[in-house]
Tab-separated table of C-alpha atoms in Angstrom:
chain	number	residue	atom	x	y	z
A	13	UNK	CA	-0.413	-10.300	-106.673
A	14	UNK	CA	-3.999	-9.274	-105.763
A	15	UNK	CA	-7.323	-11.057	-106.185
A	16	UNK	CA	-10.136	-9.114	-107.978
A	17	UNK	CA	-12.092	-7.317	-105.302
A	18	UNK	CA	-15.721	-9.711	-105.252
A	19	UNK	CA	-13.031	-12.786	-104.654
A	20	UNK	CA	-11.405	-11.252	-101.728
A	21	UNK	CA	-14.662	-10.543	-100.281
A	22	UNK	CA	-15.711	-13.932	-101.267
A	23	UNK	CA	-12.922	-14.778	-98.895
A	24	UNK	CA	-13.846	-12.534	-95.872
A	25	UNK	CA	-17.012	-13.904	-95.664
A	26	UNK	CA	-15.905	-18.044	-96.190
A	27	UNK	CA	-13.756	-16.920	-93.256
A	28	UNK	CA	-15.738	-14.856	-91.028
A	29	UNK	CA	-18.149	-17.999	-91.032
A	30	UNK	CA	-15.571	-20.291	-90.325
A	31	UNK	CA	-14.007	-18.558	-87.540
A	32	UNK	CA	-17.289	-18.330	-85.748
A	33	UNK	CA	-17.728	-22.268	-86.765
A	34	UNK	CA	-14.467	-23.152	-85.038
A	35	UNK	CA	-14.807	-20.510	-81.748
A	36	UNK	CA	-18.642	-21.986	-81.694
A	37	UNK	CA	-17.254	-25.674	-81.743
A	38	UNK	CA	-14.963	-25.118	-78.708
A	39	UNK	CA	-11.490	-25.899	-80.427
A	40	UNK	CA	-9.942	-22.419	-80.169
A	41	UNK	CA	-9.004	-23.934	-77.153
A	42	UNK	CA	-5.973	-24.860	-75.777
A	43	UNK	CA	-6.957	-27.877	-73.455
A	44	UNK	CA	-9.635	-28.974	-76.131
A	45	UNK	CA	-6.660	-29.558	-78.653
A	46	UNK	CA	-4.457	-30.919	-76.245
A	47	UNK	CA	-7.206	-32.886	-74.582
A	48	UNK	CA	-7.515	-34.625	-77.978
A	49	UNK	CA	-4.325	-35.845	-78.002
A	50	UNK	CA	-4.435	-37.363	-74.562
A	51	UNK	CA	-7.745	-38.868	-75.429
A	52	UNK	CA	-9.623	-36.857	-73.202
A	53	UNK	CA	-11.842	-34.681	-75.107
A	54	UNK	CA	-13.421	-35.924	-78.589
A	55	UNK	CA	-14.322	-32.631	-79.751
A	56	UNK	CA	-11.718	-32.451	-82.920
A	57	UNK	CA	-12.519	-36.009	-84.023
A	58	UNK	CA	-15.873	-35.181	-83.974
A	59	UNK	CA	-15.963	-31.747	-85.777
A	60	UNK	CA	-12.992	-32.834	-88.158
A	61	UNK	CA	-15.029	-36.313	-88.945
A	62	UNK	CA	-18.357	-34.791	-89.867
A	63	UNK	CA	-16.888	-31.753	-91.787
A	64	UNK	CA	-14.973	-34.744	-94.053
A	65	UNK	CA	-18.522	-36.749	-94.588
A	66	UNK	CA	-20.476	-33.762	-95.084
A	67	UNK	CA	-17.952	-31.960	-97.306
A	68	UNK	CA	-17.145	-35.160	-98.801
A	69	UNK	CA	-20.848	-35.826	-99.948
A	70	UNK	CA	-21.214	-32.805	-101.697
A	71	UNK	CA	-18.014	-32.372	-103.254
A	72	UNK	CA	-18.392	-35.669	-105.231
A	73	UNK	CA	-21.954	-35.524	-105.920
A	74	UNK	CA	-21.525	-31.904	-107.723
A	75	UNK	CA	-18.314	-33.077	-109.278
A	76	UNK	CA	-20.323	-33.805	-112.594
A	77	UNK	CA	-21.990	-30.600	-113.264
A	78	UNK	CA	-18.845	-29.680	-112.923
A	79	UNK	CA	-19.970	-26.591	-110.884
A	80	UNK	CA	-16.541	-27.800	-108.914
A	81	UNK	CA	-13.702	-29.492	-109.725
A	82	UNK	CA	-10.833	-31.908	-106.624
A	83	UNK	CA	-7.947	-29.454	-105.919
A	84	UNK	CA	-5.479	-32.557	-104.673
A	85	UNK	CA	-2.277	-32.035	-103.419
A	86	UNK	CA	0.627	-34.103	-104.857
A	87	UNK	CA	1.874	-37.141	-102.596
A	88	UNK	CA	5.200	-35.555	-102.310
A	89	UNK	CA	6.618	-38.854	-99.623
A	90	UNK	CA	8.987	-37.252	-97.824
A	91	UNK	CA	7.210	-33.403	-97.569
A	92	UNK	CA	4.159	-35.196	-96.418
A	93	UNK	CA	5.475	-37.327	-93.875
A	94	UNK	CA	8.310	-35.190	-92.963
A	95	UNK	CA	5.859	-32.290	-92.435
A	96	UNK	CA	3.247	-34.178	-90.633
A	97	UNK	CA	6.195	-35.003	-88.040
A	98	UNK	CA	6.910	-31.444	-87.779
A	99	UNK	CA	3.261	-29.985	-87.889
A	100	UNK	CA	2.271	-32.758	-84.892
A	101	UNK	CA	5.466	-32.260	-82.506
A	102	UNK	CA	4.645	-28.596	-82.877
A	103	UNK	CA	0.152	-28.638	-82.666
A	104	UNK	CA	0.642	-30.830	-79.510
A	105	UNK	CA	2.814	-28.480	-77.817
A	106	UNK	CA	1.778	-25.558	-78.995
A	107	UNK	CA	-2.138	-26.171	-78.325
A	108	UNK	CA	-3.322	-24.764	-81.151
A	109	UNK	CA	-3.446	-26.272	-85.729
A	110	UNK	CA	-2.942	-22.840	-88.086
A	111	UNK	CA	-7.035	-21.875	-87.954
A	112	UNK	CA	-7.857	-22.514	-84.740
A	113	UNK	CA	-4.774	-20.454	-83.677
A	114	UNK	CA	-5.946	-17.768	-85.328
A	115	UNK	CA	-9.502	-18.167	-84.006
A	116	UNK	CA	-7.869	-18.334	-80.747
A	117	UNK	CA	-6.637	-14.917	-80.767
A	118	UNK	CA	-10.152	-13.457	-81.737
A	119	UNK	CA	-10.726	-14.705	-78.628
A	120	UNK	CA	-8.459	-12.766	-76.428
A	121	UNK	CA	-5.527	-15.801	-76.411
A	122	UNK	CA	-1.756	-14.019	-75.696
A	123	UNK	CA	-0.292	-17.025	-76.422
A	124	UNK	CA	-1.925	-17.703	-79.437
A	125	UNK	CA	-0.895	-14.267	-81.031
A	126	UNK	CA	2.287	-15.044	-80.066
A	127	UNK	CA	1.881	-17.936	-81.811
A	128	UNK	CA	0.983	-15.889	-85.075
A	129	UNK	CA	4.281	-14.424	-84.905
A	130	UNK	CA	6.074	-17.573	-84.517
A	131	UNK	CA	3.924	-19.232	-87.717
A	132	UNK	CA	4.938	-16.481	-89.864
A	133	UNK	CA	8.880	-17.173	-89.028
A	134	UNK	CA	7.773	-21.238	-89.575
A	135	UNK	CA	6.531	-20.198	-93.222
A	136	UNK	CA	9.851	-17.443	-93.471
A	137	UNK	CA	12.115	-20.319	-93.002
A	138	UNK	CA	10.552	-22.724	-95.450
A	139	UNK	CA	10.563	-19.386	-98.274
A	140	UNK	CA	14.436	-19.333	-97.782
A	141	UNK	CA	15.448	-22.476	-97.246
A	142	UNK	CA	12.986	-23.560	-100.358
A	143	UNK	CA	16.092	-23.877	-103.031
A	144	UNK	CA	17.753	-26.425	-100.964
A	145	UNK	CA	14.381	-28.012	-99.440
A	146	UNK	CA	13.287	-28.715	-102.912
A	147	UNK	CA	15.726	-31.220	-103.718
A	148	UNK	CA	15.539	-32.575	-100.268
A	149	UNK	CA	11.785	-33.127	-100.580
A	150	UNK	CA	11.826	-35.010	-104.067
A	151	UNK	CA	14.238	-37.221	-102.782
A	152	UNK	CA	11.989	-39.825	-101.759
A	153	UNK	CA	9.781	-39.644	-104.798
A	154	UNK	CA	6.952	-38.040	-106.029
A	155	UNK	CA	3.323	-40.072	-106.320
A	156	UNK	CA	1.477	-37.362	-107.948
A	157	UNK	CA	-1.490	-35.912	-107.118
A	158	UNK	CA	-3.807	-38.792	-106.405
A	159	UNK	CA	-7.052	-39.796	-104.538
A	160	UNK	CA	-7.467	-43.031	-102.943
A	161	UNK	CA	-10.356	-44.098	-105.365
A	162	UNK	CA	-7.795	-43.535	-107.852
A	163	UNK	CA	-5.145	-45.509	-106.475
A	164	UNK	CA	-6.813	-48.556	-105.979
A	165	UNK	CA	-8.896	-48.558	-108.517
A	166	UNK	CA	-12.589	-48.444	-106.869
A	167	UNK	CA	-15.844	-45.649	-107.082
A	168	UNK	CA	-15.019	-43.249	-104.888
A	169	UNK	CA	-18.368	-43.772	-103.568
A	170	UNK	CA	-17.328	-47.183	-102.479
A	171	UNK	CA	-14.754	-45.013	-100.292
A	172	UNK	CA	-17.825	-42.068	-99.117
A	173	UNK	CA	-20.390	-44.845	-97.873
A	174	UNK	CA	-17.477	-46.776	-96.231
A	175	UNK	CA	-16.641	-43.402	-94.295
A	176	UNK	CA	-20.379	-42.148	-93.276
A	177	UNK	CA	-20.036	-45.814	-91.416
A	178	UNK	CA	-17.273	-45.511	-90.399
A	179	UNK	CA	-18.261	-42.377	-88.850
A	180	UNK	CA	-21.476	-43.027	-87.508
A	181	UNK	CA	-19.901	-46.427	-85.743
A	182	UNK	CA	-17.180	-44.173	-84.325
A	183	UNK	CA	-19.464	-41.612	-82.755
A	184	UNK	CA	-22.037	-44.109	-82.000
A	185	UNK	CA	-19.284	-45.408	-79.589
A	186	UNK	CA	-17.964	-42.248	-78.367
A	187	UNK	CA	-21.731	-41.510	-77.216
A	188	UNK	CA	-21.986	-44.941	-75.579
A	189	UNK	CA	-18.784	-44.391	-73.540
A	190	UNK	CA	-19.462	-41.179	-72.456
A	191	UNK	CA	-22.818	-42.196	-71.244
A	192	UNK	CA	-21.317	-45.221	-69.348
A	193	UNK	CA	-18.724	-43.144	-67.483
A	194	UNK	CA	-21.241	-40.379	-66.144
A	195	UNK	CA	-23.356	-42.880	-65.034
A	196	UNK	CA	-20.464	-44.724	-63.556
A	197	UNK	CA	-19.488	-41.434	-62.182
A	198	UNK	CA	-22.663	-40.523	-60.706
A	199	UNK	CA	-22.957	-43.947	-58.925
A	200	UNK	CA	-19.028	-43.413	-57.631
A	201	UNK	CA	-20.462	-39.828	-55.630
A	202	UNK	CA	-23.613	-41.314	-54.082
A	203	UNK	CA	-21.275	-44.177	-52.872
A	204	UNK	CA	-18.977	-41.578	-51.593
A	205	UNK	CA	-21.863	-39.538	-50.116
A	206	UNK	CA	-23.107	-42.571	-48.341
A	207	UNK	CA	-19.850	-43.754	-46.708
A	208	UNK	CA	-18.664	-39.822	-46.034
A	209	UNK	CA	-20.670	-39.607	-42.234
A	210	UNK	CA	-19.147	-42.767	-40.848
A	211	UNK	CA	-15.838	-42.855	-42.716
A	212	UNK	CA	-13.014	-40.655	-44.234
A	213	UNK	CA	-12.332	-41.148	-47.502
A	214	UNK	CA	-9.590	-42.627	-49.229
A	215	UNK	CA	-7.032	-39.902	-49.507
A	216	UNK	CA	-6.254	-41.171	-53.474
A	217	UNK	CA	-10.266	-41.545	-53.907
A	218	UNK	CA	-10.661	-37.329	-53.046
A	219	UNK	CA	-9.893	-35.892	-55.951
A	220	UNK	CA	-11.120	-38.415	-58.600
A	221	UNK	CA	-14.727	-37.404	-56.793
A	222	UNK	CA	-14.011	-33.619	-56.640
A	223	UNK	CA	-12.622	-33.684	-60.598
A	224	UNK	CA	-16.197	-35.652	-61.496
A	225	UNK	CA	-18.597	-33.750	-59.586
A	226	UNK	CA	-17.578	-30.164	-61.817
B	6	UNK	CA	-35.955	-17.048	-80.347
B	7	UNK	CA	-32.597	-16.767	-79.143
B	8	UNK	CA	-29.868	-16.252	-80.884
B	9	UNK	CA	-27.494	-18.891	-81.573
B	10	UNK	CA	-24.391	-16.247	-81.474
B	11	UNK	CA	-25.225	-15.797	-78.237
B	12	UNK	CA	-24.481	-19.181	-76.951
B	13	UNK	CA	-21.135	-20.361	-76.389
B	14	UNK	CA	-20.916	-23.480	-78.122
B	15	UNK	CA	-22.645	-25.481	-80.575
B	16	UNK	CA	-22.695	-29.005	-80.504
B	17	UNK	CA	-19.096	-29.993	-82.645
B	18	UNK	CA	-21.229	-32.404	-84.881
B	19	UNK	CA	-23.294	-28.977	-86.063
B	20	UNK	CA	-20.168	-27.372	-86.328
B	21	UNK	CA	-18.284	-29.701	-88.791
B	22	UNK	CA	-21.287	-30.054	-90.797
B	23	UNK	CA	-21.196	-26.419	-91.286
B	24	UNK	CA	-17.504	-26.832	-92.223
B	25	UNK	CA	-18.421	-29.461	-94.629
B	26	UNK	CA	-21.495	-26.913	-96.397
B	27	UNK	CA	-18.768	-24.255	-96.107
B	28	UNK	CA	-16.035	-25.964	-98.116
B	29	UNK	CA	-18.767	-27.032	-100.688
B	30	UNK	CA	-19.203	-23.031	-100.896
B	31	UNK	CA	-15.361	-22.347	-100.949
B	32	UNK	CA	-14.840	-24.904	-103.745
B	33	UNK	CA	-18.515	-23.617	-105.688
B	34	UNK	CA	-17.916	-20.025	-105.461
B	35	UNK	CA	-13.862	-19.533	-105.398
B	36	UNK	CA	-12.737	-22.609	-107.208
B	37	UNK	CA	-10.296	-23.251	-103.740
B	38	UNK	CA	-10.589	-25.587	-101.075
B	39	UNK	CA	-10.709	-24.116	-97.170
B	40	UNK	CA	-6.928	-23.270	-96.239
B	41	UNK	CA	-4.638	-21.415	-94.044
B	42	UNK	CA	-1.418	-22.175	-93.990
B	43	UNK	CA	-0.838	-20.957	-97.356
B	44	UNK	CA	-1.756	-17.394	-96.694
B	45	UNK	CA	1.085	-17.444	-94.383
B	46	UNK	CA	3.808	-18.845	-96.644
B	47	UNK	CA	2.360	-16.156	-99.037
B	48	UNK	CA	2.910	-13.367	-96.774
B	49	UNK	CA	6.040	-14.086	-95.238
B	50	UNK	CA	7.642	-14.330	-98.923
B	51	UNK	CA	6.430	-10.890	-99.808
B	52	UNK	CA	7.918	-9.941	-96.627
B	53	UNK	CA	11.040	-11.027	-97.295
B	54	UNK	CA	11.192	-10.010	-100.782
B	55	UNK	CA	10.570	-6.614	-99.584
B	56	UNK	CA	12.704	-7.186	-96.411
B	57	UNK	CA	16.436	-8.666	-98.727
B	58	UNK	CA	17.332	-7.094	-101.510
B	59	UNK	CA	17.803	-9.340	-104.561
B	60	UNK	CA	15.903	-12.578	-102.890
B	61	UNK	CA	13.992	-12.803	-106.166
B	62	UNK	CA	16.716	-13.246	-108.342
B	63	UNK	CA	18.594	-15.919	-105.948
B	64	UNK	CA	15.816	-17.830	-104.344
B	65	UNK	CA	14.092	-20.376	-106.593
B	66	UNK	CA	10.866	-19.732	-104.781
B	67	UNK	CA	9.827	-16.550	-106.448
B	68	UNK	CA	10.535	-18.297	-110.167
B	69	UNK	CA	8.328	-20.985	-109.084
B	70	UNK	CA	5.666	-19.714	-106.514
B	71	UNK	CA	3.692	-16.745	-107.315
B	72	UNK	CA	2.697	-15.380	-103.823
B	73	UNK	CA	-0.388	-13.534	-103.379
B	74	UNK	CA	-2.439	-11.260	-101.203
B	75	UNK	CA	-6.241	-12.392	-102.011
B	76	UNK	CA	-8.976	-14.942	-101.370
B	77	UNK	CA	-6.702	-17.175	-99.041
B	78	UNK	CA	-5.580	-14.568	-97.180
B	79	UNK	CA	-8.952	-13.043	-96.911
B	80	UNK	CA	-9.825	-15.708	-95.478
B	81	UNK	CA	-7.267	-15.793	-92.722
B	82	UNK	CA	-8.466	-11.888	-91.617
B	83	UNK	CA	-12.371	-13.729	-91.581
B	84	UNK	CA	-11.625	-16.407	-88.957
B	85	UNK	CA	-9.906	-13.758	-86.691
B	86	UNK	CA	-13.131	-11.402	-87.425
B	87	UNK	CA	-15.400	-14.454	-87.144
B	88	UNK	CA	-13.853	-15.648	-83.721
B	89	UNK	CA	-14.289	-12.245	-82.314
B	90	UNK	CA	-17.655	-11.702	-82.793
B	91	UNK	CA	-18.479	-15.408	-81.615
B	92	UNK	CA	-16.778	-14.750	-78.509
B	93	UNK	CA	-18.256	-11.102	-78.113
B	94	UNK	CA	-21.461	-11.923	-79.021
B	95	UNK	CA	-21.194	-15.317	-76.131
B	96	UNK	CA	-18.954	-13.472	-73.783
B	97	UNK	CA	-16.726	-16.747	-73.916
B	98	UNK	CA	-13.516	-14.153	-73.531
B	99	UNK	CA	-10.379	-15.623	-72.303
B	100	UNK	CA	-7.433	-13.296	-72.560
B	101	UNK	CA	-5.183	-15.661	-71.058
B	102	UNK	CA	-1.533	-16.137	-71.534
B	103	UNK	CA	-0.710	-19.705	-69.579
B	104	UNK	CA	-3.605	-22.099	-70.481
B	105	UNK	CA	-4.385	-23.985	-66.678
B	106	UNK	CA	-3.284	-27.013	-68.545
B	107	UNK	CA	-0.009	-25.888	-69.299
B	108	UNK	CA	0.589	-24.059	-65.685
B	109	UNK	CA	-0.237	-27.114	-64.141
B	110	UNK	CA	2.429	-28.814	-66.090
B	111	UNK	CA	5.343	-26.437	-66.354
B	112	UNK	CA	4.303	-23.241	-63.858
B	113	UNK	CA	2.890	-20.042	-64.722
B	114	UNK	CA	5.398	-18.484	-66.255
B	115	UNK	CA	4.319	-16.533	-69.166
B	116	UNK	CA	7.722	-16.096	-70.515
B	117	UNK	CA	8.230	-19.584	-70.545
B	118	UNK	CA	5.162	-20.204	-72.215
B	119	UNK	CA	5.217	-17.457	-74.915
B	120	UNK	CA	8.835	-18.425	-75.928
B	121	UNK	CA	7.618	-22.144	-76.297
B	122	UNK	CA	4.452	-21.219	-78.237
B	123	UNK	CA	6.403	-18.919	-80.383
B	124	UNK	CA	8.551	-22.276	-81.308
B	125	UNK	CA	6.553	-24.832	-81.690
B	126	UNK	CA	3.818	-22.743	-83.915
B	127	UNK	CA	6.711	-21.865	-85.784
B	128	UNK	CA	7.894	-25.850	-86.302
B	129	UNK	CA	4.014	-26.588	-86.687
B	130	UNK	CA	3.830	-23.695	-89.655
B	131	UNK	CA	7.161	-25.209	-91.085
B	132	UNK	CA	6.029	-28.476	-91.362
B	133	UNK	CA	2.858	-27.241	-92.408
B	134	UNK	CA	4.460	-25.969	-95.675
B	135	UNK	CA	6.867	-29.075	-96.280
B	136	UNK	CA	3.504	-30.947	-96.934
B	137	UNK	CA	1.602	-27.908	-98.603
B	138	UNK	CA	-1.242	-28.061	-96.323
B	139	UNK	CA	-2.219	-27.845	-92.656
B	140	UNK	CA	-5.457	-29.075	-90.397
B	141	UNK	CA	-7.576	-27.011	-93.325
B	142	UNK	CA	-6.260	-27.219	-96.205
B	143	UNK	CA	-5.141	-31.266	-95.454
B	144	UNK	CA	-6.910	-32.827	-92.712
B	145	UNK	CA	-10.472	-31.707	-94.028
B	146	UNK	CA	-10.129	-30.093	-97.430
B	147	UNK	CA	-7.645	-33.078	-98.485
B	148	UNK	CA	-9.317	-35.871	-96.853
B	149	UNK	CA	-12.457	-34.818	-97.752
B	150	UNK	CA	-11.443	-35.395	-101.195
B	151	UNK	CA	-10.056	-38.262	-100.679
B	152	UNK	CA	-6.711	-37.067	-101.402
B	153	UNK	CA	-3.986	-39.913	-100.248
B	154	UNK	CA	-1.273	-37.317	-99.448
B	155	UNK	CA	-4.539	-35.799	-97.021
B	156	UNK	CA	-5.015	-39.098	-95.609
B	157	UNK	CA	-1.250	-39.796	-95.251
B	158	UNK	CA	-0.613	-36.388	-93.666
B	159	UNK	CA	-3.532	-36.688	-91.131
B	160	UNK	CA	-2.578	-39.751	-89.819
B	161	UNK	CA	0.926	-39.080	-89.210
B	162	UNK	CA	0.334	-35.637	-87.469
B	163	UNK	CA	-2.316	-36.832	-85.334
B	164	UNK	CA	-0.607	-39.959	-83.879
B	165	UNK	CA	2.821	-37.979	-83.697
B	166	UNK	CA	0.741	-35.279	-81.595
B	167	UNK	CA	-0.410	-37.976	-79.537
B	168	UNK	CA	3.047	-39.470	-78.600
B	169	UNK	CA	3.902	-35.883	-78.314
B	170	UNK	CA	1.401	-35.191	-75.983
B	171	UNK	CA	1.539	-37.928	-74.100
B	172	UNK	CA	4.791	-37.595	-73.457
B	173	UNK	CA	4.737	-33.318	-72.944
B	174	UNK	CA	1.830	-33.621	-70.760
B	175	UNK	CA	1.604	-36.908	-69.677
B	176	UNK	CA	-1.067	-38.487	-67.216
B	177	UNK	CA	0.259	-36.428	-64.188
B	178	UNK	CA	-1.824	-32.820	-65.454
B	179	UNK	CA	-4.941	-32.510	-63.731
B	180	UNK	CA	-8.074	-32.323	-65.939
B	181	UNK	CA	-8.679	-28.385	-66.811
């Protein structure tokens, strides 16, 4: 029931790091999260897609010293989509994924600690409703635990490079937009500064120009 | 030099970098890739072994599932530890209980919000466990590995959140 001593400390410390990672990278927040999923705010893509690249990199590369070996979870169809319905209904509304809710309390969030409460009854109701999950969960078949190199075939390296571009296109673009819309912004107030002496606003155009200028 | 605690944000592609070292170091040094979720299945099961008499004998989960307080849940008491010191060290504090956000969608009640956070974290943990991993322990530590029930997962929870979202919060908030 307990780990050896240097493993759970091994743990604290993975952890400790972590939490400062995620309260450092701004997604203990509520309207960072949520701001995600209305396409406002690409922090999570960005954090998420690096930390998959990086991690990625190094995970295959010391995979034949075998100083580590892939822990992959088994493509249980109906757990994994079934879940992911679940687990997205509930991170959109609630703000918060599992970590970051966590984080979110080491910052002083009520409703995230709250939120601690409420995962722990989440994980008490999948404990006793496992024996009748179970079957539930199997019944749409079971594809094992496999990796997508695996499945079709193909160097897994083929499926690394492919994502470094992948990622390095995406947040080549996200750069590009965000650059376009503060200068677009910037040009929008000086337009508005000029015109504000000899003419009122546009009551619609107010608080676009108040919401850009913060 | 100053110190980079001190500061109250890093820029997110340093951060998931760091991630990424830090799950080379969690798979290196503990033979486990970064998780949460699991630490909470794990303690609510010893909670309710302790909390029903006879559970382990009628519940399946106990024959098959051998939960334990360790590395994984170590972990869990680190991010908490880790947060709070970030945001001690930064003085990014926000003891809040209605993120603007949500008052500006559904009001500031806190009971409102606290009963709906204590739902949908619980429906988020739930489904969490149906696929045996969460943001961690799928969306990076999965994917990262090129795990296909990872990639599966992390699609269909992000563009469900979206719809969710979308529809929850809509176009209407203001930006907060």
């Amino acid at each position: 029931m307990f780990d050896p001593l240097w493993k759970s400390a091994l743990g604290l410390l993975t952890g400790i790091i972590f939490g400062v990672l995620l309260q450092k990278g701004r997604v203990a927040k509520f309207h960072v999260i949520v701001g995600q999923f209305l396409f406002r705010d690409w922090t999570v893509v960005k954090i998420m897609g690096t930390a998959v690249v990086v991690g990625s990199v190094g995970i295959y590369a010391l995979l034949p010293s075998e100083a580590v070996s892939l822990h992959i979870k088994p493509l249980v169809w109906v757990g994994v989509v079934g879940g992911g319905i679940c687990f997205g209904v509930g991170m959109a509304i609630f703000g918060y994924c599992p970590g970051t809710g966590v984080a979110a309390c080491g910052e002083g969030r009520r409703d995230a600690m709250v939120g601690v409460l409420g995962m722990l009854l989440g994980a008490g109701l999948y404990v006793s409703s496992y024996p009748q999950l179970s079957g539930l969960l199997q019944s749409g078949g079971d594809a094992g635990r496999v990796t997508l190199p695996e499945s079709t075939d193909t160097s897994p390296w083929l499926w690394i490079v492919g994502l470094c571009l992948l990622a390095i296109a995406g947040f080549a673009f996200l750069a590009w937009r965000s650059r376009g819309a503060s200068l677009r912004r910037q040009d929008e107030s000086r337009r508005h500064d000029a015109t504000r002496s000899d003419e009122k606003p546009r009551p619609d155009e107010k608080p676009r120009t108040v919401r850009a200028q913060r | 030099m100053s110190n980079p605690l001190a500061k109250k944000s890093w820029s997110p592609y340093a951060v998931g970098a760091g991630i990424g070292v830090l799950s080379w170091f969690a798979f290196w040094t503990a033979g486990h890739p970064l998780g949460i979720s699991t630490a909470f299945e794990h303690t609510a099961a010893l909670i309710l072994n302790a909390a029903v008499p006879g559970l382990e004998e009628s519940n399946s989960y106990y024959q098959q599932q051998s939960p334990k307080i360790g590395w994984g849940w170590m972990v869990v008491v680190g991010v908490f530890v880790g947060s709070t010191i970030s945001s001690l060290t930064s003085g990014d504090r926000e003891s809040i209980t209605v993120p603007p956000r949500w008052e500006s969608r559904f009001g500031s009640s806190a009971l409102f919000r606290l009963t709906i956070a204590l739902l949908s974290s619980g429906l988020m943990m739930f489904g969490a466990r149906l696929a045996q991993g969460c943001t961690s322990g799928h969306g990076i530590s999965g994917s990262l590995q090129l795990a296909a029930s990872s990639w599966l997962f992390s699609l269909t929870f992000f563009l469900v959140a979206v719809l969710t979202a979308f529809l929850v919060y809509g176009r209407a908030t203001r930006d907060v």
